[in-house]
Amino acid sequence: MLVVESLIARYGAVEALHGVSLEVGAGEAVAIVGPNGAGKTTLMRSISGLVRLASGSVKFEGREIGRTAPFRVARLGISHVPEGRAILSTLSVKDNLLMGGHRLPRAEVDARLAEMLELFPFLGRRLDSFGGVLSGGEQQMLAIARGLMARPRLLMIDEPSMGLAPRVVGDVLDALHRVVATGTSVLIAEQNAGLALEVASRAYVMVVGDVVASGKSADLEDKLIETYLA
Ligand SMILES: Nc1ncnc2c1ncn2[C@@H]1O[C@H](COP(=O)(O)OP(=O)(O)O)[C@@H](O)[C@H]1O
Ligand SMILES: [Mg+2]
């Protein structure tokens, strides 16, 4: 479904990705794990069209999207839940969700909203609250639901556990399991490798702009301990 090949990305003179390759199959949940500065966000932003590729390719469902504008990438079926969630704090929960579904045919909006409230029941009790009054974990789930509103075939979530208390991380983890169970392909970037490997069946370990290991989540533990201790 998603095939990234030899991707190089630069910020000015600094190369942030040195030739990264990665694949996500249909219905698969895949993690990108690695410490701060590894290039996880840059990789997601490159897939979304928010960072220009210096070289390499990104194919989605067989189509080259490596030099495609972000709004077109979104239209093709990729939703990106950014690091820091970026929910709109002065809009209601409902309006945040509706923004995520603004490209849906009008007749489908209510049904999709109802599906999101089934997946995230607490949102139904908070529809009229401002996004900004939700807790960090609730905001993360709102951001995920907003991303899903568009019925993406691939949902990319950048650091869902960032800044959350351990107790709340469990709620987000449960939510991620439910999202994966819907059959949507999911790509998760996380410093919190434990959380990401629990959700994802496969993972890529990144360190300063390179993939240093990849494989089934269960087989990566030793490599991760090595990486994080280094
Ligand atoms: N907007 C930017 N301008 C310049 N350098 C950046 C920018 N964003 C990220 N970087 C650099 O790119 C590298 C990878 O960062 P990032 O993709 O944010 O990693 P991660 O998400 O894994 O923490 C880091 O060295 C970071 O300092
Ligand atoms: Mg990041």
GROMACS .gro file of C-alpha atoms and ligand atoms in nm:
model
  258
    1MET     CA    1   0.000   0.000   0.000
    2LEU     CA    2   0.277   0.243   0.097
    3VAL     CA    3   0.629   0.194  -0.039
    4VAL     CA    4   0.900   0.443   0.057
    5GLU     CA    5   1.232   0.393  -0.121
    6SER     CA    6   1.574   0.547  -0.053
    7LEU     CA    7   1.424   0.866   0.077
    8ILE     CA    8   1.660   1.156   0.139
    9ALA     CA    9   1.531   1.476   0.301
   10ARG     CA   10   1.726   1.789   0.395
   11TYR     CA   11   1.671   2.099   0.600
   12GLY     CA   12   1.903   2.344   0.425
   13ALA     CA   13   2.250   2.191   0.436
   14VAL     CA   14   2.155   1.935   0.700
   15GLU     CA   15   2.049   1.591   0.577
   16ALA     CA   16   1.780   1.457   0.812
   17LEU     CA   17   1.700   1.131   0.625
   18HIS     CA   18   1.989   0.949   0.459
   19GLY     CA   19   1.802   0.704   0.234
   20VAL     CA   20   1.513   0.553   0.423
   21SER     CA   21   1.304   0.266   0.287
   22LEU     CA   22   0.984   0.136   0.444
   23GLU     CA   23   0.665  -0.047   0.352
   24VAL     CA   24   0.314  -0.066   0.495
   25GLY     CA   25   0.076  -0.333   0.368
   26ALA     CA   26  -0.302  -0.299   0.344
   27GLY     CA   27  -0.459  -0.335   0.688
   28GLU     CA   28  -0.119  -0.350   0.854
   29ALA     CA   29  -0.009  -0.160   1.165
   30VAL     CA   30   0.356  -0.058   1.141
   31ALA     CA   31   0.570   0.142   1.385
   32ILE     CA   32   0.866   0.373   1.335
   33VAL     CA   33   1.052   0.382   1.665
   34GLY     CA   34   1.366   0.560   1.770
   35PRO     CA   35   1.497   0.833   1.993
   36ASN     CA   36   1.438   1.204   1.961
   37GLY     CA   37   1.600   1.344   1.644
   38ALA     CA   38   1.595   1.011   1.457
   39GLY     CA   39   1.391   1.159   1.172
   40LYS     CA   40   1.053   0.999   1.243
   41THR     CA   41   0.859   1.324   1.205
   42THR     CA   42   1.057   1.421   0.896
   43LEU     CA   43   0.971   1.084   0.741
   44MET     CA   44   0.599   1.130   0.808
   45ARG     CA   45   0.609   1.487   0.682
   46SER     CA   46   0.785   1.367   0.366
   47ILE     CA   47   0.513   1.109   0.304
   48SER     CA   48   0.247   1.379   0.355
   49GLY     CA   49   0.415   1.621   0.116
   50LEU     CA   50   0.498   1.869   0.393
   51VAL     CA   51   0.873   1.816   0.350
   52ARG     CA   52   1.015   1.810  -0.002
   53LEU     CA   53   1.213   1.500  -0.095
   54ALA     CA   54   1.573   1.561  -0.196
   55SER     CA   55   1.561   1.219  -0.363
   56GLY     CA   56   1.392   0.881  -0.342
   57SER     CA   57   1.030   0.789  -0.392
   58VAL     CA   58   0.704   0.747  -0.206
   59LYS     CA   59   0.439   0.528  -0.368
   60PHE     CA   60   0.086   0.497  -0.235
   61GLU     CA   61  -0.131   0.227  -0.390
   62GLY     CA   62   0.108   0.216  -0.684
   63ARG     CA   63   0.104   0.587  -0.752
   64GLU     CA   64   0.410   0.808  -0.704
   65ILE     CA   65   0.323   1.078  -0.447
   66GLY     CA   66   0.674   1.192  -0.360
   67ARG     CA   67   0.626   1.538  -0.505
   68THR     CA   68   0.256   1.581  -0.439
   69ALA     CA   69   0.103   1.871  -0.244
   70PRO     CA   70  -0.020   1.785   0.107
   71PHE     CA   71  -0.389   1.844   0.031
   72ARG     CA   72  -0.367   1.606  -0.266
   73VAL     CA   73  -0.196   1.340  -0.055
   74ALA     CA   74  -0.481   1.373   0.195
   75ARG     CA   75  -0.736   1.337  -0.085
   76LEU     CA   76  -0.568   1.021  -0.207
   77GLY     CA   77  -0.643   0.859   0.129
   78ILE     CA   78  -0.365   0.938   0.376
   79SER     CA   79  -0.453   1.116   0.702
   80HIS     CA   80  -0.169   1.256   0.913
   81VAL     CA   81  -0.221   1.315   1.285
   82PRO     CA   82   0.073   1.545   1.357
   83GLU     CA   83   0.307   1.551   1.652
   84GLY     CA   84   0.148   1.771   1.919
   85ARG     CA   85  -0.203   1.673   1.795
   86ALA     CA   86  -0.292   2.022   1.659
   87ILE     CA   87  -0.655   2.005   1.757
   88LEU     CA   88  -0.832   2.341   1.740
   89SER     CA   89  -0.878   2.447   2.100
   90THR     CA   90  -1.133   2.725   2.037
   91LEU     CA   91  -1.357   2.502   1.826
   92SER     CA   92  -1.595   2.246   1.974
   93VAL     CA   93  -1.514   1.879   1.968
   94LYS     CA   94  -1.787   1.834   1.707
   95ASP     CA   95  -1.645   2.105   1.482
   96ASN     CA   96  -1.297   1.956   1.514
   97LEU     CA   97  -1.441   1.627   1.391
   98LEU     CA   98  -1.637   1.792   1.110
   99MET     CA   99  -1.320   1.963   0.989
  100GLY     CA  100  -1.162   1.622   0.952
  101GLY     CA  101  -1.454   1.515   0.735
  102HIS     CA  102  -1.492   1.830   0.526
  103ARG     CA  103  -1.412   1.644   0.204
  104LEU     CA  104  -1.671   1.370   0.260
  105PRO     CA  105  -1.993   1.379   0.060
  106ARG     CA  106  -2.249   1.559   0.276
  107ALA     CA  107  -2.469   1.252   0.304
  108GLU     CA  108  -2.185   1.052   0.461
  109VAL     CA  109  -2.081   1.301   0.728
  110ASP     CA  110  -2.335   1.207   0.994
  111ALA     CA  111  -2.274   0.836   0.951
  112ARG     CA  112  -1.898   0.880   0.978
  113LEU     CA  113  -1.941   1.102   1.286
  114ALA     CA  114  -2.155   0.829   1.445
  115GLU     CA  115  -1.883   0.572   1.370
  116MET     CA  116  -1.624   0.790   1.541
  117LEU     CA  117  -1.845   0.826   1.850
  118GLU     CA  118  -1.877   0.449   1.860
  119LEU     CA  119  -1.500   0.410   1.841
  120PHE     CA  120  -1.437   0.688   2.097
  121PRO     CA  121  -1.749   0.695   2.318
  122PHE     CA  122  -1.626   0.977   2.547
  123LEU     CA  123  -1.634   1.215   2.248
  124GLY     CA  124  -2.012   1.181   2.235
  125ARG     CA  125  -2.039   1.324   2.586
  126ARG     CA  126  -1.804   1.612   2.500
  127LEU     CA  127  -1.929   1.718   2.156
  128ASP     CA  128  -2.005   2.075   2.263
  129SER     CA  129  -1.691   2.124   2.475
  130PHE     CA  130  -1.409   2.333   2.338
  131GLY     CA  131  -1.125   2.113   2.216
  132GLY     CA  132  -0.889   2.302   2.445
  133VAL     CA  133  -1.059   2.188   2.767
  134LEU     CA  134  -1.005   1.818   2.697
  135SER     CA  135  -0.722   1.638   2.878
  136GLY     CA  136  -0.408   1.552   2.683
  137GLY     CA  137  -0.519   1.194   2.627
  138GLU     CA  138  -0.865   1.305   2.516
  139GLN     CA  139  -0.711   1.557   2.276
  140GLN     CA  140  -0.496   1.280   2.128
  141MET     CA  141  -0.802   1.062   2.073
  142LEU     CA  142  -0.988   1.359   1.922
  143ALA     CA  143  -0.695   1.415   1.686
  144ILE     CA  144  -0.704   1.048   1.583
  145ALA     CA  145  -1.081   1.058   1.534
  146ARG     CA  146  -1.048   1.377   1.331
  147GLY     CA  147  -0.790   1.204   1.111
  148LEU     CA  148  -1.021   0.906   1.065
  149MET     CA  149  -1.323   1.120   0.973
  150ALA     CA  150  -1.196   1.142   0.614
  151ARG     CA  151  -1.210   0.761   0.583
  152PRO     CA  152  -0.836   0.735   0.510
  153ARG     CA  153  -0.690   0.407   0.393
  154LEU     CA  154  -0.368   0.495   0.574
  155LEU     CA  155  -0.360   0.679   0.907
  156MET     CA  156  -0.024   0.817   1.018
  157ILE     CA  157   0.004   0.912   1.385
  158ASP     CA  158   0.311   1.098   1.508
  159GLU     CA  159   0.401   1.042   1.877
  160PRO     CA  160   0.054   0.969   2.018
  161SER     CA  161   0.197   0.920   2.369
  162MET     CA  162   0.398   1.242   2.380
  163GLY     CA  163   0.343   1.438   2.700
  164LEU     CA  164   0.082   1.198   2.838
  165ALA     CA  165   0.072   1.055   3.191
  166PRO     CA  166   0.135   0.677   3.199
  167ARG     CA  167  -0.224   0.607   3.303
  168VAL     CA  168  -0.357   0.798   3.003
  169VAL     CA  169  -0.114   0.627   2.766
  170GLY     CA  170  -0.309   0.307   2.837
  171ASP     CA  171  -0.631   0.474   2.715
  172VAL     CA  172  -0.461   0.586   2.396
  173LEU     CA  173  -0.318   0.238   2.350
  174ASP     CA  174  -0.668   0.089   2.376
  175ALA     CA  175  -0.792   0.343   2.123
  176LEU     CA  176  -0.511   0.252   1.882
  177HIS     CA  177  -0.599  -0.116   1.911
  178ARG     CA  178  -0.959  -0.034   1.819
  179VAL     CA  179  -0.844   0.171   1.520
  180VAL     CA  180  -0.625  -0.115   1.395
  181ALA     CA  181  -0.920  -0.352   1.437
  182THR     CA  182  -1.124  -0.141   1.191
  183GLY     CA  183  -0.882  -0.255   0.919
  184THR     CA  184  -0.737   0.089   0.847
  185SER     CA  185  -0.363   0.072   0.776
  186VAL     CA  186  -0.174   0.254   1.051
  187LEU     CA  187   0.177   0.397   1.068
  188ILE     CA  188   0.281   0.512   1.416
  189ALA     CA  189   0.594   0.709   1.501
  190GLU     CA  190   0.698   0.678   1.864
  191GLN     CA  191   0.988   0.737   2.099
  192ASN     CA  192   0.791   0.516   2.337
  193ALA     CA  193   0.887   0.193   2.165
  194GLY     CA  194   0.696  -0.021   2.416
  195LEU     CA  195   0.365   0.139   2.324
  196ALA     CA  196   0.426   0.132   1.950
  197LEU     CA  197   0.537  -0.232   1.944
  198GLU     CA  198   0.227  -0.334   2.134
  199VAL     CA  199   0.008  -0.191   1.859
  200ALA     CA  200   0.219  -0.266   1.553
  201SER     CA  201   0.294  -0.609   1.414
  202ARG     CA  202   0.607  -0.479   1.240
  203ALA     CA  203   0.847  -0.197   1.314
  204TYR     CA  204   1.140   0.002   1.182
  205VAL     CA  205   1.403   0.129   1.424
  206MET     CA  206   1.548   0.466   1.325
  207VAL     CA  207   1.859   0.640   1.451
  208VAL     CA  208   1.980   0.978   1.319
  209GLY     CA  209   1.827   0.955   0.975
  210ASP     CA  210   1.871   0.586   0.905
  211VAL     CA  211   1.669   0.268   0.954
  212VAL     CA  212   1.903   0.048   1.161
  213ALA     CA  213   1.672  -0.250   1.208
  214SER     CA  214   1.331  -0.373   1.102
  215GLY     CA  215   1.117  -0.677   1.145
  216LYS     CA  216   0.836  -0.825   1.350
  217SER     CA  217   0.777  -0.628   1.668
  218ALA     CA  218   0.841  -0.932   1.886
  219ASP     CA  219   1.186  -0.985   1.730
  220LEU     CA  220   1.308  -0.628   1.778
  221GLU     CA  221   1.340  -0.604   2.156
  222ASP     CA  222   1.712  -0.676   2.179
  223LYS     CA  223   1.792  -0.436   1.899
  224LEU     CA  224   1.588  -0.167   2.069
  225ILE     CA  225   1.758  -0.208   2.405
  226GLU     CA  226   2.092  -0.176   2.226
  227THR     CA  227   1.976   0.132   2.038
  228TYR     CA  228   1.833   0.312   2.336
  229LEU     CA  229   2.129   0.233   2.561
  230ALA     CA  230   2.363   0.368   2.293
  231LIG     N1  231   1.230   2.240   1.057
  231LIG     C1  232   1.353   2.193   1.077
  231LIG     N2  233   1.462   2.265   1.041
  231LIG     C2  234   1.588   2.217   1.059
  231LIG     N3  235   1.615   2.097   1.111
  231LIG     C3  236   1.512   2.021   1.147
  231LIG     C4  237   1.375   2.064   1.133
  231LIG     N4  238   1.294   1.966   1.178
  231LIG     C5  239   1.374   1.865   1.220
  231LIG     N5  240   1.505   1.899   1.202
  231LIG     C6  241   1.622   1.813   1.232
  231LIG     O1  242   1.605   1.690   1.163
  231LIG     C7  243   1.643   1.581   1.244
  231LIG     C8  244   1.526   1.483   1.258
  231LIG     O2  245   1.423   1.546   1.333
  231LIG     P1  246   1.276   1.483   1.347
  231LIG     O3  247   1.231   1.440   1.215
  231LIG     O4  248   1.193   1.583   1.419
  231LIG     O5  249   1.306   1.356   1.439
  231LIG     P2  250   1.211   1.277   1.540
  231LIG     O6  251   1.070   1.302   1.500
  231LIG     O7  252   1.253   1.135   1.526
  231LIG     O8  253   1.240   1.331   1.677
  231LIG     C9  254   1.691   1.641   1.376
  231LIG     O9  255   1.830   1.653   1.373
  231LIG    C10  256   1.625   1.775   1.379
  231LIG    O10  257   1.701   1.867   1.453
  232MG      MG  258   0.909   1.367   1.605
   0.00000   0.00000   0.00000
